[in-house]
Short mmCIF file of C-alpha atoms in Angstrom, two decimals:
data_model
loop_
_atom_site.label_atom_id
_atom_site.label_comp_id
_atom_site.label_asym_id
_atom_site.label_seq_id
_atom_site.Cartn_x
_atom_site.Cartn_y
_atom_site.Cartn_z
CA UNK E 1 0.00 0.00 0.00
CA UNK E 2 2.99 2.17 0.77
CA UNK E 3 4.35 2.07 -2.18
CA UNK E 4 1.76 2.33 -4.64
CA UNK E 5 0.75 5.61 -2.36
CA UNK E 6 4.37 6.37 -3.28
CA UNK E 7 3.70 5.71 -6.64
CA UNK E 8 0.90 7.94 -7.44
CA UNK E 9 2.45 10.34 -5.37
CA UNK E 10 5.08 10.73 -8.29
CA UNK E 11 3.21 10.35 -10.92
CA UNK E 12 0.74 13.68 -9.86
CA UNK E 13 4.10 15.51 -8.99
CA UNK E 14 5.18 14.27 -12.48
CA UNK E 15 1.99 15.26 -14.32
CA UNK E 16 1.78 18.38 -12.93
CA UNK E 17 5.38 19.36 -14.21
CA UNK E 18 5.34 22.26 -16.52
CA UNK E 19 6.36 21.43 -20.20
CA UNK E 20 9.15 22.28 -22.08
CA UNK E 21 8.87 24.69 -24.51
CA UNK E 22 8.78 21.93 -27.04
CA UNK E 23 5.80 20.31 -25.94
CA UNK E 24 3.90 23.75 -25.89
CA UNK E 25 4.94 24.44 -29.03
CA UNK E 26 3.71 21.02 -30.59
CA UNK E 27 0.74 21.03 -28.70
CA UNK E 28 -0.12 24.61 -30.37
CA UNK E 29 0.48 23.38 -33.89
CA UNK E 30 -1.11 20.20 -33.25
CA UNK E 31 -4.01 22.25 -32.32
CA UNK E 32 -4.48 24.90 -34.79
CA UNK E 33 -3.49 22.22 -37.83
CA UNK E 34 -6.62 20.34 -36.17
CA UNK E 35 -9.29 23.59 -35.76
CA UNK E 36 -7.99 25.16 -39.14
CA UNK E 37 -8.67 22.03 -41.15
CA UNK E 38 -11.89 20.77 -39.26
CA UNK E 39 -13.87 23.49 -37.69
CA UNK E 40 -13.02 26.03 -40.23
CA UNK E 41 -15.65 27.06 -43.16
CA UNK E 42 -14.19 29.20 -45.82
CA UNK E 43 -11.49 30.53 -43.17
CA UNK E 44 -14.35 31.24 -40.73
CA UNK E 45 -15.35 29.25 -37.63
CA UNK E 46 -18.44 28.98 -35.17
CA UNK E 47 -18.98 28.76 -31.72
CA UNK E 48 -19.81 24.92 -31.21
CA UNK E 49 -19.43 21.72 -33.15
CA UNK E 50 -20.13 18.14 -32.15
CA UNK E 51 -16.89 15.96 -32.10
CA UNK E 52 -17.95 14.53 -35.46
CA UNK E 53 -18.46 18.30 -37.04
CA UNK E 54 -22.15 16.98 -38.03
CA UNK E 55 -23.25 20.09 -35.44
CA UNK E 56 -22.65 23.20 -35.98
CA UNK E 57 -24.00 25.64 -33.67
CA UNK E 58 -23.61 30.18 -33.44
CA UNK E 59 -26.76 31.65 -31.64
CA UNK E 60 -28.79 28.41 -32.95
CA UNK E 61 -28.16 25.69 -35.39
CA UNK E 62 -25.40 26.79 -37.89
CA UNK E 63 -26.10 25.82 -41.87
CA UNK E 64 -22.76 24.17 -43.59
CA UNK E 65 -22.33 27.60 -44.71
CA UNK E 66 -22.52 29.73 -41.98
CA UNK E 67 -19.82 31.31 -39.68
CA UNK E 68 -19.87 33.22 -36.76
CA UNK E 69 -18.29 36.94 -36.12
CA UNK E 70 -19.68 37.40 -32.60
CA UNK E 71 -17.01 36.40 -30.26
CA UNK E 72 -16.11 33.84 -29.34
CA UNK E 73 -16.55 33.03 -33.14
CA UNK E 74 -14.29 33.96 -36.31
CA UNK E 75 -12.48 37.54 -35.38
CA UNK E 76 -11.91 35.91 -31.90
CA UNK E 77 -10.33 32.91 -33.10
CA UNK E 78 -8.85 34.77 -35.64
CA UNK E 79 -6.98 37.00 -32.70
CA UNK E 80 -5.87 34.25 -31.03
CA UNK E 81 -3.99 32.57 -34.20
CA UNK E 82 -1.84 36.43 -34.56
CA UNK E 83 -1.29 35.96 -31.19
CA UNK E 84 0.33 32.64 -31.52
CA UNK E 85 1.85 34.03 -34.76
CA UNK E 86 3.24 37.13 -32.54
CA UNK E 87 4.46 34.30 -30.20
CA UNK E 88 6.57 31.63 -32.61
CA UNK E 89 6.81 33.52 -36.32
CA UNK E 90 5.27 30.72 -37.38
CA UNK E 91 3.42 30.98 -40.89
CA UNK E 92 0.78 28.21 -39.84
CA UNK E 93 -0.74 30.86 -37.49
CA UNK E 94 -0.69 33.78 -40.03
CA UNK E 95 -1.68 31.94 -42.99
CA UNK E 96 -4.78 30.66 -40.66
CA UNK E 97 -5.54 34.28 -39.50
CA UNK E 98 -5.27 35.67 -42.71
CA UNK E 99 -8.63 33.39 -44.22
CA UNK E 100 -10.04 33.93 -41.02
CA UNK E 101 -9.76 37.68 -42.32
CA UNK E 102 -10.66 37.01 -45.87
CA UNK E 103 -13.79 35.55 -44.42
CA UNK E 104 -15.11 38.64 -42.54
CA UNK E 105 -14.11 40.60 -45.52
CA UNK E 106 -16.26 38.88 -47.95
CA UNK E 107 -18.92 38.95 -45.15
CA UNK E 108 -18.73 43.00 -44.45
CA UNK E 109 -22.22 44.85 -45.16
CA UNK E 110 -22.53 47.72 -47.38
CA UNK E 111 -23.04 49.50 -44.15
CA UNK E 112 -19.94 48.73 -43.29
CA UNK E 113 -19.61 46.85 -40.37
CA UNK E 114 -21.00 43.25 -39.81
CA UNK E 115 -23.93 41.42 -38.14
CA UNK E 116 -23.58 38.23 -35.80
CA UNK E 117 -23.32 35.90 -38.71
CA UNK E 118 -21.48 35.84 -42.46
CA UNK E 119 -23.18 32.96 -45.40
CA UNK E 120 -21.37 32.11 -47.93
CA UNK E 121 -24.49 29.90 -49.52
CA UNK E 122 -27.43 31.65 -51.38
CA UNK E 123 -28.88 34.57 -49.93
CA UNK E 124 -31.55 33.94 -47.45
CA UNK E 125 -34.32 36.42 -45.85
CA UNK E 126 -31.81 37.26 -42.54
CA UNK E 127 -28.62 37.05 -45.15
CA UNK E 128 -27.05 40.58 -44.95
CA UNK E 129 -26.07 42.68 -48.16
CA UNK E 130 -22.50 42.27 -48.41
CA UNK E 131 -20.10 45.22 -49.96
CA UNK E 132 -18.67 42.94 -53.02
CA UNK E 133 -22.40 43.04 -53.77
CA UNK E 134 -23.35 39.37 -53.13
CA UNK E 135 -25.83 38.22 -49.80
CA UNK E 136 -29.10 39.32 -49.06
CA UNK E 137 -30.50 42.64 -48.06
CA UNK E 138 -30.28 43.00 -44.62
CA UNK E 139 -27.56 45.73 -43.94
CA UNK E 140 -27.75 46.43 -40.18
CA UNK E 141 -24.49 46.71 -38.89
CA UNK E 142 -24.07 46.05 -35.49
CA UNK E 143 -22.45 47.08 -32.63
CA UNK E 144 -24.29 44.20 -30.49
CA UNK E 145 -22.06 41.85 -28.25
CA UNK E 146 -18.41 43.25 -29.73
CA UNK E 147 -19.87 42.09 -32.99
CA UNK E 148 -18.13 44.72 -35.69
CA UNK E 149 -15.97 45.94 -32.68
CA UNK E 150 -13.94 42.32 -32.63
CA UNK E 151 -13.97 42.19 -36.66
CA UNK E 152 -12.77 46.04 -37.18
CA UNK E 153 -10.20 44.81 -34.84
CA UNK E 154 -8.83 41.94 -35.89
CA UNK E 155 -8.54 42.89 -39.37
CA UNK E 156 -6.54 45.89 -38.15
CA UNK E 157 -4.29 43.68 -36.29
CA UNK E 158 -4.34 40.92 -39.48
CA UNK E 159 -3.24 44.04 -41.72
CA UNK E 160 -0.72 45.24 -39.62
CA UNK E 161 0.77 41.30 -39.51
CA UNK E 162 0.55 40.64 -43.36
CA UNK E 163 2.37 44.69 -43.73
CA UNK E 164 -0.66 46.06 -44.93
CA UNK E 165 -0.13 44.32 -48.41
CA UNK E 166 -3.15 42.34 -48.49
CA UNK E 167 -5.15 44.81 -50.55
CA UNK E 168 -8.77 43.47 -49.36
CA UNK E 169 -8.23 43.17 -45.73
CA UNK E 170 -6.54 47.06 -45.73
CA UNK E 171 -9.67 48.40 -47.40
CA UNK E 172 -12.20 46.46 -45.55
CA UNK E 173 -9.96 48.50 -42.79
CA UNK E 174 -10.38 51.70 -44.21
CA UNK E 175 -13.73 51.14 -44.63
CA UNK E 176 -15.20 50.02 -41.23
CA UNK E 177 -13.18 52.21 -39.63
CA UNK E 178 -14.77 55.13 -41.56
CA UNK E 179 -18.28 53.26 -41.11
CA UNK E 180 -17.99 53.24 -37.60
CA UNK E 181 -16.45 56.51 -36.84
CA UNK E 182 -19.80 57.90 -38.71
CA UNK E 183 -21.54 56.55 -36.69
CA UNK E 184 -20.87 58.47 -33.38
CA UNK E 185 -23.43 60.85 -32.42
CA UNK E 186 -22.11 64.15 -32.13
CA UNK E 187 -22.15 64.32 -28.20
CA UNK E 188 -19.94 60.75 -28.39
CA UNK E 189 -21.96 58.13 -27.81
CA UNK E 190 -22.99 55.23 -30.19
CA UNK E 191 -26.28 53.49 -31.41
CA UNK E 192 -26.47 49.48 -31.18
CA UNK E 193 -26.00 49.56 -34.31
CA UNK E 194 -26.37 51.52 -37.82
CA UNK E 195 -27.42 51.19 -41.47
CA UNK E 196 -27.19 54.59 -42.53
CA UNK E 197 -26.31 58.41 -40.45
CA UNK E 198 -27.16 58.97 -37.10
CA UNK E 199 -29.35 61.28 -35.89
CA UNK E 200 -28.48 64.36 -33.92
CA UNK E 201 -28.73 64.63 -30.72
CA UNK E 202 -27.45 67.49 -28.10
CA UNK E 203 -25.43 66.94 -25.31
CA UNK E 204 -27.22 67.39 -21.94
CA UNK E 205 -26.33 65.39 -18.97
CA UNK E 206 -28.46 62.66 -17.81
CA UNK E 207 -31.14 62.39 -15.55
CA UNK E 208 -34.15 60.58 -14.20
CA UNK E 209 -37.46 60.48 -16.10
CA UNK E 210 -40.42 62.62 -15.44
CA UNK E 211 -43.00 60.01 -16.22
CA UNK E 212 -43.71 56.88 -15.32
CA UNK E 213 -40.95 55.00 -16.75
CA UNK E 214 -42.62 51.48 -16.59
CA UNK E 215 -45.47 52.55 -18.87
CA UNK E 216 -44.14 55.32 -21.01
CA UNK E 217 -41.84 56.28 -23.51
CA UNK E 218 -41.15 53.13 -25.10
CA UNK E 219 -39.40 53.39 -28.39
CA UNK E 220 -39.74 50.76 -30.92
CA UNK E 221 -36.47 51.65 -32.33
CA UNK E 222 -34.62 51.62 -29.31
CA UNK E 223 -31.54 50.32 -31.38
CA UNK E 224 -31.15 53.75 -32.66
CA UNK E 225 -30.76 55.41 -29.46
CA UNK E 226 -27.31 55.97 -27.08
CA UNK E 227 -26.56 52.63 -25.73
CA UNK E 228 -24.08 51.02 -23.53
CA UNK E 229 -25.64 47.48 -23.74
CA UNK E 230 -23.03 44.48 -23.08
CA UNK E 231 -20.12 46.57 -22.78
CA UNK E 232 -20.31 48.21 -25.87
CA UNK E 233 -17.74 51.57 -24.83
CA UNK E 234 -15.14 48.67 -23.94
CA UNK E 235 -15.68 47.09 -26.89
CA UNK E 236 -15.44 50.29 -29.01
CA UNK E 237 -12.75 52.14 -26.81
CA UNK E 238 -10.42 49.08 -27.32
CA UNK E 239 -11.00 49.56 -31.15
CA UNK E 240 -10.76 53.31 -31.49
CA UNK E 241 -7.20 52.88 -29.56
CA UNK E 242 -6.06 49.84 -31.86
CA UNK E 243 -6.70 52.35 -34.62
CA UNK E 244 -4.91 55.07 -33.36
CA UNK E 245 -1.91 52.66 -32.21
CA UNK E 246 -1.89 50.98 -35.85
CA UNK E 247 -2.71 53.68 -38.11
CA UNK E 248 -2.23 57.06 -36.31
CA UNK E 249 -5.03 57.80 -37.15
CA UNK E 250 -6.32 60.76 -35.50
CA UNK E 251 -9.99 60.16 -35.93
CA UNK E 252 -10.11 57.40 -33.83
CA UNK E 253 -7.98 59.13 -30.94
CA UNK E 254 -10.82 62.16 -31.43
CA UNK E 255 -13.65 59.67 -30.95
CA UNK E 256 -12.25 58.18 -28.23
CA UNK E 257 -11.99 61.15 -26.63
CA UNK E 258 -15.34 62.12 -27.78
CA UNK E 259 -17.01 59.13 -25.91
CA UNK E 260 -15.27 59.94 -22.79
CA UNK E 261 -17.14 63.08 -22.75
CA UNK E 262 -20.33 61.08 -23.42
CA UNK E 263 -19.74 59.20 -20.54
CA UNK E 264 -19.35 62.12 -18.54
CA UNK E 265 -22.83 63.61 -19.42
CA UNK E 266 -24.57 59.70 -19.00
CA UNK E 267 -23.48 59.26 -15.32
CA UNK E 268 -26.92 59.25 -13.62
CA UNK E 269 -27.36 61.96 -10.68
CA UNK E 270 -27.49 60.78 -6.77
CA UNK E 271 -28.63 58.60 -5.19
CA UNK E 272 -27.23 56.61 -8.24
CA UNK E 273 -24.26 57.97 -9.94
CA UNK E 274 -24.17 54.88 -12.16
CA UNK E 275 -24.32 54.41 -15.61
CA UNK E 276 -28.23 53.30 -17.99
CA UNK E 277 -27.86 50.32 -20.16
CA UNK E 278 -29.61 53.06 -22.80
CA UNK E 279 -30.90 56.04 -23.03
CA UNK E 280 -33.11 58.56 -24.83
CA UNK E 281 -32.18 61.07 -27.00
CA UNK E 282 -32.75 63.42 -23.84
CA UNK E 283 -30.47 61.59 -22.06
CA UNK E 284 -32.98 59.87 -19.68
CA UNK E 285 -32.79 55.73 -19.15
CA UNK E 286 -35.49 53.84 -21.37
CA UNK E 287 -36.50 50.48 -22.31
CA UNK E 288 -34.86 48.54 -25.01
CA UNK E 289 -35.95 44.67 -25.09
CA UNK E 290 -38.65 43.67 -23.04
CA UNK E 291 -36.60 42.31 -20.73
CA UNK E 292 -34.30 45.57 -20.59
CA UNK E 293 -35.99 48.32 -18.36
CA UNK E 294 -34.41 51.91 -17.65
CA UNK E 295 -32.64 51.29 -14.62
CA UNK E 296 -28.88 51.72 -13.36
CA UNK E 297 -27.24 48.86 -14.52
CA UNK E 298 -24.32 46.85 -12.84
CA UNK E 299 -22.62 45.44 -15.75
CA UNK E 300 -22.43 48.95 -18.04
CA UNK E 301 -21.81 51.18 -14.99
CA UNK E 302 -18.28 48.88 -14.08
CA UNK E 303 -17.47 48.62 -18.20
CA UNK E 304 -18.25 52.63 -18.29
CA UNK E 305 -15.57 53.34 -15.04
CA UNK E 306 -13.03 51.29 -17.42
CA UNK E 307 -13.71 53.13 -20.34
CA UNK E 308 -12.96 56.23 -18.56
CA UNK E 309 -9.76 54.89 -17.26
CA UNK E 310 -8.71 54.41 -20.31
CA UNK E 311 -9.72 57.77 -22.20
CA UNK E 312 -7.94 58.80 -19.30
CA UNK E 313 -4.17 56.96 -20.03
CA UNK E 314 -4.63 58.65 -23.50
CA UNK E 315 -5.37 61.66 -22.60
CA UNK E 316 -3.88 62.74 -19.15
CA UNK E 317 -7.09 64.67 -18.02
CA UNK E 318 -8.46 64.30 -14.45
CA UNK E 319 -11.62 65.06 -15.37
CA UNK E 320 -12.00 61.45 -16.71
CA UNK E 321 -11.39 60.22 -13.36
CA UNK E 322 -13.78 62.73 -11.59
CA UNK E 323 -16.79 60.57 -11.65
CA UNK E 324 -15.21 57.67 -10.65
CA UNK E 325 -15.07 57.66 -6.49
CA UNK E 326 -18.99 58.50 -6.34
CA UNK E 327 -19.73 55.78 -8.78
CA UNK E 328 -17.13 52.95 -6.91
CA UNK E 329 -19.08 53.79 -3.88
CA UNK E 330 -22.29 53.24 -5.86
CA UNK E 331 -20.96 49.85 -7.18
CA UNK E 332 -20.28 49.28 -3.37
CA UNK E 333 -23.15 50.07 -1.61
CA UNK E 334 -25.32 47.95 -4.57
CA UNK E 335 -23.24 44.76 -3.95
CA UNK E 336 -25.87 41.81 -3.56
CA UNK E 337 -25.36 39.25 -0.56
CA UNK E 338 -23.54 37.04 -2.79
CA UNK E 339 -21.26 39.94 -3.96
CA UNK E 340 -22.02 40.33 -7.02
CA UNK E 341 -24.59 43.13 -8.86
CA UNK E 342 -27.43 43.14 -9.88
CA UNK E 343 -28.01 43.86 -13.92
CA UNK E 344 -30.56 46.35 -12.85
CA UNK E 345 -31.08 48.72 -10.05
CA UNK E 346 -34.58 50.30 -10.03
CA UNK E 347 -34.59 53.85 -10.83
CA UNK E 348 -34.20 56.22 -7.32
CA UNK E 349 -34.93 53.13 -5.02
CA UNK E 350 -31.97 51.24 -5.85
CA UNK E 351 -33.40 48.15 -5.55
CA UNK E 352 -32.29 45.35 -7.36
CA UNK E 353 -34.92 44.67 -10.54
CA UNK E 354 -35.66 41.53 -12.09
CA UNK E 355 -38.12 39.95 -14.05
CA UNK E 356 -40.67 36.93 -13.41
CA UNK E 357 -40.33 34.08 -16.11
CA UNK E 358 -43.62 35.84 -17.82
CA UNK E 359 -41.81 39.64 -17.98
CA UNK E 360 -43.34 41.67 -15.62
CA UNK E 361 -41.04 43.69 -13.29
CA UNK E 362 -40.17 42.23 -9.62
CA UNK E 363 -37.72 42.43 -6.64
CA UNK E 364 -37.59 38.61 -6.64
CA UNK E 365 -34.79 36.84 -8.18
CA UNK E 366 -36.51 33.42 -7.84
CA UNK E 367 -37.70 32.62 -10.93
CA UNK E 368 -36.37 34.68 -13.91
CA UNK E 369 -36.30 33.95 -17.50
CA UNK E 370 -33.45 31.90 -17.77
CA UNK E 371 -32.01 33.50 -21.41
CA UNK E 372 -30.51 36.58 -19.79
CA UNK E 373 -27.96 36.96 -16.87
CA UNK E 374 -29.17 39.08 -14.33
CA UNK E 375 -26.65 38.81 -12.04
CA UNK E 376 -22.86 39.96 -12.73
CA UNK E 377 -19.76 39.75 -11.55
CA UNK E 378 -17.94 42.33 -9.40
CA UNK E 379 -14.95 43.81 -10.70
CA UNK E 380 -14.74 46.30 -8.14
CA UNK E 381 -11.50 45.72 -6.19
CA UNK E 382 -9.67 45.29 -9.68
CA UNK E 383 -11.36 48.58 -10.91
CA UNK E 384 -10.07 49.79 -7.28
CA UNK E 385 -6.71 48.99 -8.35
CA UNK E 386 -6.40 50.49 -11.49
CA UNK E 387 -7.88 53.75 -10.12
CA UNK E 388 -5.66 54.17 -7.69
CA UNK E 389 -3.12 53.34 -10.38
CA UNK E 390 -3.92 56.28 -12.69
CA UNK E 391 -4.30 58.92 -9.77
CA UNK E 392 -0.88 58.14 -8.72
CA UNK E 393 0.53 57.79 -12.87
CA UNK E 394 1.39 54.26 -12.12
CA UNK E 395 1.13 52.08 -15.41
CA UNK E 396 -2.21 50.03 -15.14
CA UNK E 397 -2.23 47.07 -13.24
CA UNK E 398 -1.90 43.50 -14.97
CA UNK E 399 -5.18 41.70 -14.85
CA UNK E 400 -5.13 38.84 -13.10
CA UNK E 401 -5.91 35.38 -15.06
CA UNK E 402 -9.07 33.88 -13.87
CA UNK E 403 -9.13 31.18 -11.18
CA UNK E 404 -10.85 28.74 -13.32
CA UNK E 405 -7.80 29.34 -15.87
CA UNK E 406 -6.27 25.87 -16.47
CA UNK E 407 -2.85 25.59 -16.02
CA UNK E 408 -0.30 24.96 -19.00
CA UNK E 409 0.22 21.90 -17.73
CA UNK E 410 -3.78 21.26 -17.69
CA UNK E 411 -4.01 22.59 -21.24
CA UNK E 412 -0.99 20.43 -23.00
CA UNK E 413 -2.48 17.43 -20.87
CA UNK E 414 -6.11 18.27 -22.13
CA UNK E 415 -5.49 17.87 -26.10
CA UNK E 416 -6.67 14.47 -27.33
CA UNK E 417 -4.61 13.27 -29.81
CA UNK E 418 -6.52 14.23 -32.51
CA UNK E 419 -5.53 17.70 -31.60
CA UNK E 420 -8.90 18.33 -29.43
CA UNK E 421 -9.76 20.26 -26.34
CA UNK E 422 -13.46 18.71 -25.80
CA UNK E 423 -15.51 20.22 -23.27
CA UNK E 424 -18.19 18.40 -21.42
CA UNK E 425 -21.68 19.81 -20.77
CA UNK E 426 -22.40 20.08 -17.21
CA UNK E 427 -26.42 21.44 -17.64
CA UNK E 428 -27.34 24.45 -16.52
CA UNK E 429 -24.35 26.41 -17.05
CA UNK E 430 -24.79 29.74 -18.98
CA UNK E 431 -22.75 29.45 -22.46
CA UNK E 432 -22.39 31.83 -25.27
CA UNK E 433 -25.30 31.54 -27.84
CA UNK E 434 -27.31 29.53 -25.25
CA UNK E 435 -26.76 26.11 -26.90
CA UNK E 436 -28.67 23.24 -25.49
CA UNK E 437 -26.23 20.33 -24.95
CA UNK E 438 -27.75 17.57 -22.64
CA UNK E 439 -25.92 16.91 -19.36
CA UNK E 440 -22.55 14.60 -20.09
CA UNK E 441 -22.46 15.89 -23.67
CA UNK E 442 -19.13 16.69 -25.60
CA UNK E 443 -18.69 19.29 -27.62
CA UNK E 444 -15.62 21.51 -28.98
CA UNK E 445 -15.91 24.99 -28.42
CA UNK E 446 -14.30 27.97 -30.13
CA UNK E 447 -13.73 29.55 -26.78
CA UNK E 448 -12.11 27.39 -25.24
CA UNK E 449 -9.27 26.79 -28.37
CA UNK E 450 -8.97 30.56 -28.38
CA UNK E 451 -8.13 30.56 -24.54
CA UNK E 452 -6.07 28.01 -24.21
CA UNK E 453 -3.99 29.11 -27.89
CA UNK E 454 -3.59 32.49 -26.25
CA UNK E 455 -2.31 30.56 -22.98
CA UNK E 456 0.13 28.62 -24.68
CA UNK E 457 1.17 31.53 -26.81
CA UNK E 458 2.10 33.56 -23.54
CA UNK E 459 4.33 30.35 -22.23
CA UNK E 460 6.17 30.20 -25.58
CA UNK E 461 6.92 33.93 -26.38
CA UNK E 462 9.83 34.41 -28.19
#
């Protein structure tokens, strides 16, 4: 017994060992070879397949000629292979992120920017209208989820890495970075999406409605109106900056800048110097989705604090920062027993708001729809950090991996040897796209390759 305790005593402390270089580097290319030549559909990729590939899944069941740009889908995946290319100099990675970027290209709208998914097959009633004048005629581009945010960017970063010689990927460039950049309303803050000019709008600060916000001023095009839905200024800060740091291109740094200043005006008076999911053209929290009242909202008010921190780092103005200690202790005082925040504060009251599984309004977290998170995360003692970073001029904090980060050991130890990382459906857990994978059931997922390629990528740096 002593010995075979001995036994498996070495062989954890000998499976745990980190690998060599080597092994991380085989494991990458063993990896990407696999994804690039399996999962991928003219360069593009999904969020889900079955371990056969007869299952292909984005928000719903994916057709054979379908791909994904909402992350985690093609521009994600399509990040992670420069990465590795940044990494190793390895043309595998390149050549891989390169059709990942002629895919997106063919699949820009003549908007612009993108919607959630590209189709390569015949044009279908949702198919958008695509700029080299193929698709259907849906031309909505959208700002949704990091949708044309992540494509915009990853082309930018795929031009930069081919040396802006590939002549369709640098126009596609050009051209959604003009797209979006029109799209900004004049007081800095950006629709959910667009398909042709904005509309103007002055800049007033924010404040509560004078009605009764549960029954009135609903607007059916809601999409039209300032949002900050699912971190869209995070999403769009991080893209404005990549074009300024790529291109020196002084637009972007302007608009950056420019929806700074809108986040100034949308911080919500006291008692709740927070941040609306969306707003009015009078600056006052409304409705968007059913589900989506005007309310302070946890999620957007912690995304809006970063945002600021970075418009500050470019620009060296306090005033960026001003708004910041009122809201933390907003953020603070809203912290739910569990600690994390609510979605949705009600308006003045500050209670946490919900809705029941039939969409009416209530205080009671027991039985919401289960579609939508309600609940998020605190980042509050990171956002802490990097606060008291930029008062002081520090450089901003590293952030920390996540705890349920697998280690490189994990990952090498995790591909099969068909070059697979499989995931396993627990039930009940809340995925991207909402797929519905029975309890026990494998599937490969597009996140998880782009998380652990990125991991492995950081071990190996040259």
């Amino acid at each position: 017994m002593k010995h075979a305790l001995v036994f498996l005593l070495a062989t954890t402390i000998a499976n745990a060992q980190t690998p060599s270089r080597d092994e991380a580097l085989g494991a990458m290319r063993k990896a990407a070879t696999f994804f690039r030549t399996k999962a991928a559909v003219n360069g593009g990729y999904v969020y889900y397949y079955s371990p056969d590939f007869s299952k292909r899944l984005g928000e719903g069941k994916a057709s054979a000629t379908q791909i994904w740009v909402q992350p985690p889908g093609t521009p994600a995946v399509g990040l992670a292979y420069l990465k590795a290319f940044a990494a190793t100099g390895e043309r595998l990675y390149l050549d891989a992120a390169r059709e990942a970027a002629e895919a997106l290209v063919y699949g820009q709208l003549a908007s612009g920017g993108w919607m959630n998914s590209i189709d390569f097959g015949p044009p279908t009633k949702g198919t958008g209208k695509y700029r080299n004048g193929k698709g259907g005629r849906w031309d909505f581009s959208s700002l949704d989820d990091g949708i044309t945010q992540t494509a915009l960017r990853f082309l930018m970063h795929a031009d930069r890495a081919l040396e802006f010689k590939h002549a369709g990927i640098h126009a596609a460039s050009e051209s959604g970075r003009a797209a979006l950049l029109a799209a900004q309303f004049e007081h800095g803050a950006f629709p959910q999406g667009w398909d042709g000019p904005v509309a103007a709008v002055k800049a007033v600060k924010a404040s509560f409605p004078d009605y009764d916000w549960k029954t009135e001023n609903r607007i059916k095009e809601y999409w039209d109106m300032p949002t900050l839905n699912d971190d869209l200024c995070g999403y769009v800060s991080r893209t404005l900056l990549d074009g300024w740091d790529i291109y020196k291109d002084d637009r972007c740094r302007a608009a950056l800048v420019k929806l700074g200043d809108f986040l100034l005006l949308a911080q919500m008076p006291e008692p709740q110097p927070g941040w609306a999911q969306q707003y009015d053209a009078q600056m006052r929290p409304i409705w968007a989705r059913k589900f989506e009242p005007p309310a302070v909202a946890g999620r957007e008010s912690q995304d809006a604090i970063e945002t600021l921190m970075l418009v500050h780092r470019l620009t060296r103005d306090a005033k960026y920062l001003e708004p910041i200690p009122r809201a933390l202790a907003w953020l603070k005082r809203s912290l739910l027993p569990d600690g994390r925040l609510a979605r949705y504060y009600e308006l003045k009251s500050n209670k946490p708001l919900y809705m029941t599984d039939d969409y009416q309004l209530t205080h009671d977290d027991s039985k919401v729809p289960k579609h939508y998170g309600w609940k998020t995360e605190s980042h509050i003692a990171e956002i802490e950090n990097a606060f008291a970073a930029a008062k002081s001029g520090a450089p901003a904090p590293i952030t920390q991996a996540s705890k349920d980060m697998p280690s490189v050991s994990q990952i090498v130890r995790d591909l099969d040897a068909e070059g697979r990382w499989m995931s396993t459906a627990a039930g009940g857990e809340m995925l991207v796209g909402q797929p519905k994978f029975k309890p026990g059931e494998q599937f490969i997922a597009s996140e998880v390759f782009n998380r652990n390629l990125e991991a492995l990528s950081d071990f190996v740096k040259r």
